[in-house]
Amino acid sequence: MDGPLPSEAAGFSAAEEAPSAVGVALNSQYLAPEEATLRRLCDLARLPPADRAAVQARALALVQGVRAGRSGASGLDSLLRQYHLASAEGVVLMCLAEALLRIPDAHTADRLIADKLSEGDWERYLGNSDSLLVNASTWGLMLTGQLIELDRAGVGSLAGWFGKLAARIGEPVARTALRQAMRVLGHQFVMGRSIGEALQRTAGRNETRYAYSFDMLGEAAITAVDAQRYLEKYRDAIGDIGRHVAQGGGGALRPGISVKLSALHPRYEYLQRRRVLQELAPRLLQLVRQARDAGIGLTLDAEEAERLELSLLLIDTVLQDEVTQGYDGFGLAVQAYQKRAYGVLQWLIERSTRLQRRITVRLVKGAYWDTEIKRAQERGLSGFPVFTRKQNTDVSYLACARLLAQNLAPVYPQFATHNAHTVAYITHIMAAAGTGRFEFQRLHGMGEELYQQVIGPDAVCRVYAPVGPHEDLLPYLVRRLLENGANTSFVNRILDERLPPERIVLDPVEEADHTHPAAEPRIALPEQLFGAQRPNSRGINFADGIELSSLLRQCAAAVPGIEPLPDAAAAQVEQALARTCATQPAWDQRPVDERAVILDRAAELFEAHRAQLIARCVLEAGRTVPDSAAEVREAIDFLRYYAVQARLLGAPVLLAGATGERNTLRIRGRGVFACISPWNFPVSIFTGQVAAALVTGNAVVAKPAEQTPLTAAFAVELMHRAGVPPDILQLLPGGPAVGEALTGDARVGGVVFTGSTQTARRIDQRLAARPGAIATLIAETGGINVMIVDSSALAEQVVLDAVASAFNSAGQRCSALRVLLLQEEIAPRVLQLLAGHMDELAVGAPTRLDTDIGPVIDDEALAALEAYAAKVTVGAPWQHRAPAPAASRTHRYFAPLAVEVADLAAVEREVFGPVLHIVRYQAADLDGLIDGINRMGYGLTLGIHTRIDSAAHAIADRARVGNVYVNRNMIGAVVGVQPFGGRGLSGTGPKAGGPHYLQRFVTEQTLTINTAALGGNASLLSL
Ligand SMILES: Cc1cc2nc3c(=O)[nH]c(=O)nc-3n(C[C@H](O)[C@H](O)[C@H](O)COP(=O)(O)OP(=O)(O)OC[C@H]3O[C@@H](n4cnc5c(N)ncnc54)[C@H](O)[C@@H]3O)c2cc1C
């Protein structure tokens, strides 16, 4: 890929990304406007007045029944009643439940306990509930909470407190009590730790009225080994349940099993769909066959919206297979909160009818609502995949239920809800349909009081029963608590005594009819995330095949327009400097708003020419399509953000002073700025530097990296088209000679540079050696960035974030993770997962959408990385390398490497590529380690993975770095949200995309006018 147009140029293939038939049928609804979608669903769900009244009367009776019979309440209901989610104690309980049982070492467990319990007032909960569960957990919490309070008094520091506690009662007491409390919690919500235990429990006195669907607890698999393990778990479970059925167990309704597809494949993602369909379909077919032969049902859980199309493709494969001929136990969950829900059901009905199959449909509202909203906002999608008001989801549910009730031949409906109104509505429409061929479903530990009143000859209910060890339960439990503890949740509302029953059973269709607008205005649409002043940049929905194939078509079409560009000769440099110097004063005189408007216009043009920018970025820099798309978004954000900031900074400030005089402070451009940018972000860093300099009244000579002039040239063309005068912004492609000519010229008033620390130093020295005024230097350089992981962290999350941080963009980001510090107790597990997950990465052509990691920038970089890899791996205690693709050398692919080194000191310099160093540490040495990180002298990004808030804050306070990220990856800083830049060897600051950046590009002027000079102070005299 040396030279401008690499061999991958031919690679943008829209044909390969052709959208599936499912996508074509459904995706126009994916992010559809809420208003129109909802109104249509209201019409479909609306009942005649008499029926509506009957439903409400029934719902009211159910609510009253639940409230009256609540004394024996158990399970989640009573827990939620006791610890409201919004209370400090509710939050603490969730944090503890999520993390405590998985922490292997006492030291970290104690820190977590201290961290969380000091936040709660546990005593007030004791004795307030007659539920054994609540009291048992409160007891445990209070015991330890009290001990902590007693010992804290007069001790002051956490370390001191620990010492005293240990001396007095011994740490194990507190820890044991807490772990016990969490196990009590766990027991309540898990049907059994093993399928055998669960089956035994279903035979219990209270349980035989229900049917069961068993859910093997666990999170999504991120390695092939985990996926295989889950597959075997499912197989064993189906075998066990099948034997139970064969022996006469299971009751009238056959039991079932719920399967999470994300547990069966380590890359269950839309962009990997070719591979997923090939590898996962046979596994799924195998399970369905086994379930059919065992005489039990198999239901696929519904997961995130971005996985919906993929799961429907798999379902279609199963429906087409002979395995479902005559077997009507196969089905799926459909989430009513998705705007596509109704369409999904129509599609399923059409497919089953055509293929002469009968499927089960579990209609749920959806469990990932908050995640869907957050993701859509982060990704800048054109809308939300889910409704934004609870009542709209309810309406969708009712409309979907009606559709199912009208299609009982191809579908067996299963209505999963704990909402009395929803139950009443369904009972009503199913009675009207004259059929009992449906079932209700509830979660184990929830809705018992409601279904006590519902089940009978006309209505059966199945319990979704989680099975697994308590450690695996925790994420599940936290999700249930979040979902049902929300203020809008029915379970929460029915428990709130202050709410009259009538308010709880309002008809959602009627509510929606009276609510305008349909969408909740307090939830900012992705585009409006930054308020009216600054539209968010538009993202690409990488789970929508229609959008993707159109993008690739545009990228392919852009390729012929990319012509090589010669380096600037010395005469051009001279000419550019002369012109910029001559024209800058006039540009500076223009009102700041004029320049800001030009930036806003440039942002529009960047959006309109997104594919052309992406194509150049992919081809020149070897960045993947998603990375390039993210970069274009960042560039657009820079343009808009600096336009807003310049308007603020550019407004003259009237200063206070004596009467008879007017004092004004205003800003001016510094003159000519040289913007010297790197190849690793050829769109965004280039644009950010130039935009900041221009909008503050400077002229710009821009020298992009030698490797990426074409991308820069196109960005400049768009800025010129937007209204930046050509003389004011001049592009000077070329290598070090151009850079040196600029930095050695006294006409340059400032340099903004992003690149290596060594080059920054050379620029600094060159500027200092020039005659004339002292120039401004803004330098953004590299770092040896570290992620600290303690044993309270979730290993899967750590691995996903570490891999993204270290290997994304082939590690060629200054923010990239270079050293993963692992607390020794969890290091073996994390490394095992890391190796497994690395094996799943696709290194290859950046034009392909299923590529995770593209090439490194040039042959020299590849050779240096390979030489380093050969050296650092000698005698390493642990190492792992991702599989290398074919043609590694010719295409400059470097297979990502993770390698353990003895300590931090072994990492002497920034290795700019996908190489991740691992260092194990002991918890007690953490402070010393942070000092060690500080001593390295860099200070760019730092990642922390811990569930202990006080630990995260302590590390962030001690570390001298620019950007700290807790419990997430450490790349992809968003303009205006995570202003980016470091300190020490990592750069001069101020942070790019932050509120102080523009100040470095300006000089200040005060204007003092003696308004009394004509002989009198008119304004004072006329008071
Ligand atoms: C047997 C069973 C199986 C399940 N399987 C799955 C599954 O495979 N996948 C899955 O995702 N979920 C699944 N769920 C969880 C289910 O989605 C939730 O339990 C359900 O959403 C709660 O609905 P409800 O009718 O009981 O409560 P309600 O309180 O009536 O509804 C709560 C729901 O409304 C929605 N909601 C809340 N606030 C808003 C808002 N502001 N805007 C729009 N919508 C909002 C959310 O979906 C929330 O969960 C399952 C539930 C059961 C009972």
Coordinates of C-alpha atoms in Angstrom, one line a residue, residues 491-863:
V491 CA -44.3 -4.2 39.2
N492 CA -43.0 -1.0 40.8
R493 CA -46.3 0.8 40.4
I494 CA -48.4 -1.9 41.9
L495 CA -46.2 -1.9 45.0
D496 CA -46.5 1.9 45.4
E497 CA -49.4 2.3 47.9
R498 CA -49.7 6.0 47.0
L499 CA -50.9 5.2 43.6
P500 CA -54.7 4.4 43.4
P501 CA -55.4 1.2 41.5
E502 CA -57.3 3.1 38.8
R503 CA -54.1 5.0 37.9
I504 CA -52.2 1.7 37.4
V505 CA -54.6 0.2 34.9
L506 CA -55.0 3.1 32.5
D507 CA -55.6 2.0 29.0
P508 CA -52.3 2.7 27.1
V509 CA -54.2 3.3 23.9
E510 CA -56.3 6.0 25.5
E511 CA -53.2 7.5 27.2
A512 CA -51.3 7.5 23.9
D513 CA -54.3 9.1 22.1
H514 CA -54.1 12.0 24.5
T515 CA -50.3 12.4 24.5
H516 CA -48.6 14.7 22.1
P517 CA -46.0 14.3 20.8
A518 CA -45.8 10.6 20.8
A519 CA -42.1 10.6 21.6
E520 CA -40.8 11.5 25.0
P521 CA -39.3 15.0 24.6
R522 CA -36.9 14.6 27.5
I523 CA -35.1 11.8 25.7
A524 CA -32.9 13.7 23.3
L525 CA -32.9 12.2 19.8
P526 CA -29.3 11.2 18.8
E527 CA -29.2 14.2 16.5
Q528 CA -30.2 16.6 19.3
L529 CA -27.9 15.3 21.9
F530 CA -25.9 18.5 22.1
G531 CA -28.8 20.8 22.2
A532 CA -30.1 23.3 19.7
Q533 CA -26.7 25.0 19.1
R534 CA -24.9 22.0 17.7
P535 CA -26.4 19.1 15.9
N536 CA -24.8 15.8 16.6
S537 CA -23.0 14.2 13.6
R538 CA -25.0 11.5 11.8
G539 CA -23.8 7.9 12.3
I540 CA -24.2 4.9 10.2
N541 CA -26.3 2.0 11.4
F542 CA -23.9 -0.9 10.9
A543 CA -26.7 -3.4 11.6
D544 CA -28.8 -2.3 8.6
G545 CA -27.8 -4.0 5.4
I546 CA -29.7 -1.5 3.3
E547 CA -27.7 1.4 4.6
L548 CA -24.5 -0.5 4.4
S549 CA -24.9 -1.6 0.8
S550 CA -25.7 2.0 -0.2
L551 CA -22.6 3.2 1.6
L552 CA -20.4 0.7 -0.1
R553 CA -21.8 1.6 -3.5
Q554 CA -21.0 5.2 -2.9
C555 CA -17.5 4.4 -1.6
A556 CA -16.8 2.3 -4.7
A557 CA -18.1 5.1 -6.9
A558 CA -15.7 7.5 -5.2
V559 CA -12.6 5.5 -6.1
P560 CA -12.1 6.7 -9.7
G561 CA -12.1 10.3 -8.5
I562 CA -9.1 9.9 -6.4
E563 CA -6.1 11.2 -8.3
P564 CA -2.5 11.1 -7.0
L565 CA -1.2 14.4 -5.6
P566 CA 2.4 15.6 -5.9
D567 CA 4.4 16.9 -2.9
A568 CA 4.6 20.7 -2.6
A569 CA 7.8 22.2 -3.9
A570 CA 9.8 24.8 -2.0
A571 CA 8.4 27.6 -4.3
Q572 CA 4.8 26.5 -3.4
V573 CA 5.6 26.7 0.3
E574 CA 7.0 30.2 -0.2
Q575 CA 4.0 31.2 -2.2
A576 CA 1.6 29.8 0.3
L577 CA 3.2 31.6 3.2
A578 CA 3.3 34.9 1.3
R579 CA -0.4 34.6 0.4
T580 CA -1.6 33.6 3.8
C581 CA 0.3 36.4 5.4
A582 CA -1.1 38.9 3.0
T583 CA -4.7 37.9 3.4
Q584 CA -4.9 36.9 7.1
P585 CA -5.6 40.4 8.4
A586 CA -8.8 40.7 6.3
W587 CA -9.9 37.2 7.4
D588 CA -9.3 38.2 11.0
Q589 CA -11.3 41.4 10.6
R590 CA -14.4 39.5 9.5
P591 CA -17.0 39.0 12.3
V592 CA -16.4 35.7 14.1
D593 CA -19.9 34.6 13.2
E594 CA -19.1 34.7 9.5
R595 CA -16.2 32.3 10.0
A596 CA -18.4 30.1 12.3
V597 CA -21.1 29.9 9.6
I598 CA -18.5 28.7 7.1
L599 CA -17.5 26.0 9.5
D600 CA -21.1 25.0 9.9
R601 CA -21.5 24.9 6.2
A602 CA -18.3 22.8 5.9
A603 CA -19.9 20.3 8.4
E604 CA -22.9 20.0 6.1
L605 CA -20.7 19.3 3.1
F606 CA -18.7 16.7 5.1
E607 CA -21.9 14.9 5.9
A608 CA -23.1 15.1 2.3
H609 CA -19.7 13.7 1.1
R610 CA -19.3 11.2 3.8
A611 CA -18.7 8.2 1.6
Q612 CA -16.0 10.0 -0.4
L613 CA -14.2 10.9 2.8
I614 CA -14.6 7.4 4.1
A615 CA -13.3 5.9 0.8
R616 CA -10.2 8.0 0.9
C617 CA -9.6 7.3 4.5
V618 CA -9.9 3.5 4.0
L619 CA -7.7 3.4 0.9
E620 CA -5.0 5.8 2.0
A621 CA -4.7 5.0 5.7
G622 CA -5.9 1.4 5.7
R623 CA -8.5 2.2 8.3
T624 CA -11.6 0.0 8.5
V625 CA -14.9 1.3 7.3
P626 CA -16.4 1.7 10.8
D627 CA -13.2 3.4 12.0
S628 CA -13.3 5.8 9.0
A629 CA -16.9 6.5 9.5
A630 CA -16.3 7.3 13.1
E631 CA -13.5 9.6 12.0
V632 CA -15.7 11.5 9.6
R633 CA -18.2 12.0 12.4
E634 CA -15.5 13.3 14.6
A635 CA -14.4 15.8 12.0
I636 CA -17.9 17.0 11.6
D637 CA -18.2 17.4 15.4
F638 CA -15.0 19.4 15.4
L639 CA -16.3 21.8 12.8
R640 CA -19.6 22.4 14.6
Y641 CA -18.1 22.4 18.1
Y642 CA -15.4 25.0 17.2
A643 CA -18.0 27.1 15.5
V644 CA -20.0 27.2 18.7
Q645 CA -16.9 27.9 20.9
A646 CA -15.6 30.6 18.6
R647 CA -18.9 32.5 18.9
L648 CA -18.6 32.4 22.6
L649 CA -14.9 33.3 22.7
G650 CA -15.2 35.9 19.9
A651 CA -17.9 38.0 21.7
P652 CA -16.2 41.2 23.0
V653 CA -16.2 41.3 26.8
L654 CA -17.1 44.7 28.4
L655 CA -15.0 45.2 31.5
A656 CA -16.0 46.9 34.7
G657 CA -14.2 50.2 35.4
A658 CA -14.5 53.9 36.3
T659 CA -17.3 55.9 34.7
G660 CA -16.4 57.9 31.6
E661 CA -14.3 55.2 30.1
R662 CA -15.3 52.0 28.1
N663 CA -13.0 49.0 28.3
T664 CA -13.5 46.1 26.0
L665 CA -11.5 42.8 25.8
R666 CA -11.6 41.1 22.4
I667 CA -9.7 38.4 20.6
R668 CA -7.7 38.4 17.4
G669 CA -6.1 35.6 15.4
R670 CA -2.4 35.1 15.9
G671 CA -1.5 35.2 12.2
V672 CA -0.5 32.2 10.1
F673 CA -0.8 28.7 11.7
A674 CA 1.0 25.7 10.4
C675 CA -1.2 22.6 10.9
I676 CA 0.8 19.5 10.8
S677 CA -1.2 16.3 11.2
P678 CA -0.7 12.6 11.3
W679 CA -1.8 9.7 9.1
N680 CA -3.6 7.8 11.7
F681 CA -6.6 10.2 11.8
P682 CA -6.3 11.7 8.3
V683 CA -9.8 13.3 8.4
S684 CA -10.5 14.2 12.0
I685 CA -7.3 15.4 13.4
F686 CA -6.5 17.2 10.1
T687 CA -9.9 18.9 10.1
G688 CA -9.9 19.7 13.8
Q689 CA -6.6 21.5 13.7
V690 CA -7.5 23.5 10.6
A691 CA -11.0 24.4 11.8
A692 CA -9.8 25.7 15.2
A693 CA -7.1 27.9 13.6
L694 CA -9.4 29.2 10.9
V695 CA -12.4 30.1 13.1
T696 CA -10.2 32.1 15.4
G697 CA -9.1 34.4 12.6
N698 CA -5.9 32.7 11.6
A699 CA -4.8 31.7 8.1
V700 CA -3.6 28.2 7.7
V701 CA -0.9 26.3 5.9
A702 CA -1.8 22.7 6.3
K703 CA 0.7 19.9 5.9
P704 CA -1.0 16.5 6.2
A705 CA 1.0 13.3 6.7
E706 CA 3.0 12.1 3.7
Q707 CA 0.9 9.0 3.7
T708 CA -2.5 10.6 3.5
P709 CA -2.5 13.7 1.3
L710 CA -5.6 12.8 -0.8
T711 CA -7.9 12.6 2.2
A712 CA -6.6 16.0 3.4
A713 CA -7.0 17.4 -0.1
F714 CA -10.6 16.4 -0.2
A715 CA -11.3 17.9 3.2
V716 CA -9.7 21.1 2.1
E717 CA -11.7 21.1 -1.1
L718 CA -14.9 20.9 1.0
M719 CA -13.8 23.7 3.3
H720 CA -13.0 25.9 0.3
R721 CA -16.4 25.0 -1.1
A722 CA -18.0 26.0 2.2
G723 CA -16.5 29.5 1.9
V724 CA -13.0 29.5 3.3
P725 CA -11.0 31.7 0.9
P726 CA -8.4 29.6 -1.0
D727 CA -5.7 32.0 0.0
I728 CA -6.5 31.6 3.7
L729 CA -6.3 27.8 3.7
Q730 CA -3.5 26.3 1.7
L731 CA -2.6 22.7 1.5
L732 CA 1.0 21.7 1.3
P733 CA 1.4 18.0 0.9
G734 CA 4.8 16.5 1.5
G735 CA 7.3 15.1 3.9
P736 CA 9.7 16.5 6.5
A737 CA 11.2 19.0 4.1
V738 CA 7.8 20.8 3.9
G739 CA 7.4 20.6 7.6
E740 CA 10.8 22.1 8.3
A741 CA 10.3 24.9 5.8
L742 CA 7.2 25.9 7.7
T743 CA 8.5 25.6 11.2
G744 CA 11.7 27.4 10.4
D745 CA 9.9 30.4 8.9
A746 CA 9.3 33.4 11.1
R747 CA 6.1 34.3 9.3
V748 CA 4.4 31.3 11.0
G749 CA 2.9 32.5 14.2
G750 CA 1.9 29.2 15.6
V751 CA 2.2 25.5 15.0
V752 CA -0.4 22.9 15.9
F753 CA 1.1 19.4 15.7
T754 CA -0.1 15.9 16.3
G755 CA 2.5 13.1 16.0
S756 CA 5.5 11.7 17.9
T757 CA 7.1 13.2 20.9
Q758 CA 10.4 13.3 19.1
T759 CA 9.1 15.3 16.2
A760 CA 7.3 17.6 18.6
R761 CA 10.5 18.3 20.4
R762 CA 12.3 19.0 17.1
I763 CA 9.5 21.4 16.1
D764 CA 9.9 23.1 19.4
Q765 CA 13.6 23.5 19.0
R766 CA 13.2 24.8 15.5
L767 CA 10.7 27.4 16.5
A768 CA 12.9 28.5 19.3
A769 CA 15.8 29.0 17.0
R770 CA 14.0 31.3 14.6
P771 CA 14.3 35.0 14.8
G772 CA 11.3 37.1 15.6
A773 CA 8.3 36.6 17.8
I774 CA 8.0 33.5 20.0
A775 CA 5.6 31.1 18.3
T776 CA 2.7 29.2 19.9
L777 CA 3.1 25.4 19.8
I778 CA 0.2 23.1 20.5
A779 CA 1.5 19.5 20.4
E780 CA -0.5 16.4 20.8
T781 CA 1.9 13.4 21.1
G782 CA 1.9 9.8 22.1
G783 CA 1.6 7.8 25.3
I784 CA 2.3 4.5 27.0
N785 CA -1.3 4.1 28.0
V786 CA -2.3 1.7 30.8
M787 CA -5.4 0.0 31.9
I788 CA -5.6 -1.1 35.5
V789 CA -7.9 -4.0 36.3
D790 CA -8.7 -5.1 39.8
S791 CA -10.4 -8.3 40.7
S792 CA -13.9 -6.8 41.1
A793 CA -14.0 -6.2 37.4
L794 CA -16.0 -8.4 35.0
A795 CA -13.5 -10.4 33.0
E796 CA -15.6 -10.5 29.8
Q797 CA -16.1 -6.8 29.8
V798 CA -12.4 -6.2 30.5
V799 CA -11.4 -8.4 27.5
L800 CA -13.8 -6.7 25.1
D801 CA -12.6 -3.3 26.2
A802 CA -8.9 -4.2 26.3
V803 CA -9.1 -5.7 22.8
A804 CA -10.9 -2.7 21.4
S805 CA -8.5 -0.3 23.1
A806 CA -5.3 -2.1 22.1
F807 CA -6.1 -3.5 18.6
N808 CA -8.7 -1.3 17.0
S809 CA -7.2 0.7 14.2
A810 CA -4.3 -1.8 14.3
G811 CA -3.2 -0.1 17.5
Q812 CA -2.3 3.0 15.6
R813 CA -4.0 5.5 17.9
C814 CA -2.2 7.7 20.4
S815 CA -4.9 6.8 22.8
A816 CA -4.4 3.0 22.3
L817 CA -3.9 0.7 25.3
R818 CA -0.3 -0.5 25.5
V819 CA -0.1 -2.1 29.0
L820 CA -2.8 -4.1 30.7
L821 CA -2.2 -4.3 34.4
L822 CA -4.0 -7.3 35.9
Q823 CA -4.5 -8.0 39.5
E824 CA -2.9 -11.4 39.8
E825 CA -5.9 -13.3 41.2
I826 CA -7.9 -12.7 38.0
A827 CA -5.0 -12.7 35.5
P828 CA -5.3 -16.4 34.5
R829 CA -9.0 -16.1 33.7
V830 CA -8.6 -12.8 31.9
L831 CA -5.7 -14.1 29.8
Q832 CA -7.6 -17.2 28.9
L833 CA -10.5 -15.1 27.7
L834 CA -8.2 -12.7 26.0
A835 CA -6.4 -15.4 24.0
G836 CA -9.8 -16.9 23.0
H837 CA -11.2 -13.6 21.9
M838 CA -8.1 -12.7 19.9
D839 CA -8.6 -15.9 18.0
E840 CA -11.9 -14.6 16.8
L841 CA -10.5 -11.3 15.4
A842 CA -10.5 -10.8 11.6
V843 CA -7.3 -9.1 10.3
G844 CA -7.7 -8.2 6.7
A845 CA -8.6 -5.8 3.9
P846 CA -10.1 -2.6 5.4
T847 CA -12.6 -2.4 2.6
R848 CA -14.4 -5.4 3.9
L849 CA -17.0 -4.8 6.5
D850 CA -16.2 -8.0 8.4
T851 CA -12.6 -6.9 9.0
D852 CA -11.8 -5.9 12.6
I853 CA -8.2 -4.9 12.0
G854 CA -6.7 -3.5 8.8
P855 CA -3.1 -3.2 7.8
V856 CA -0.4 -1.1 9.5
I857 CA 0.5 2.1 7.7
D858 CA 3.7 1.1 5.7
D859 CA 6.4 -1.5 5.2
E860 CA 8.7 0.3 7.6
A861 CA 6.1 0.1 10.4
L862 CA 5.4 -3.6 9.7
A863 CA 9.1 -4.4 9.8

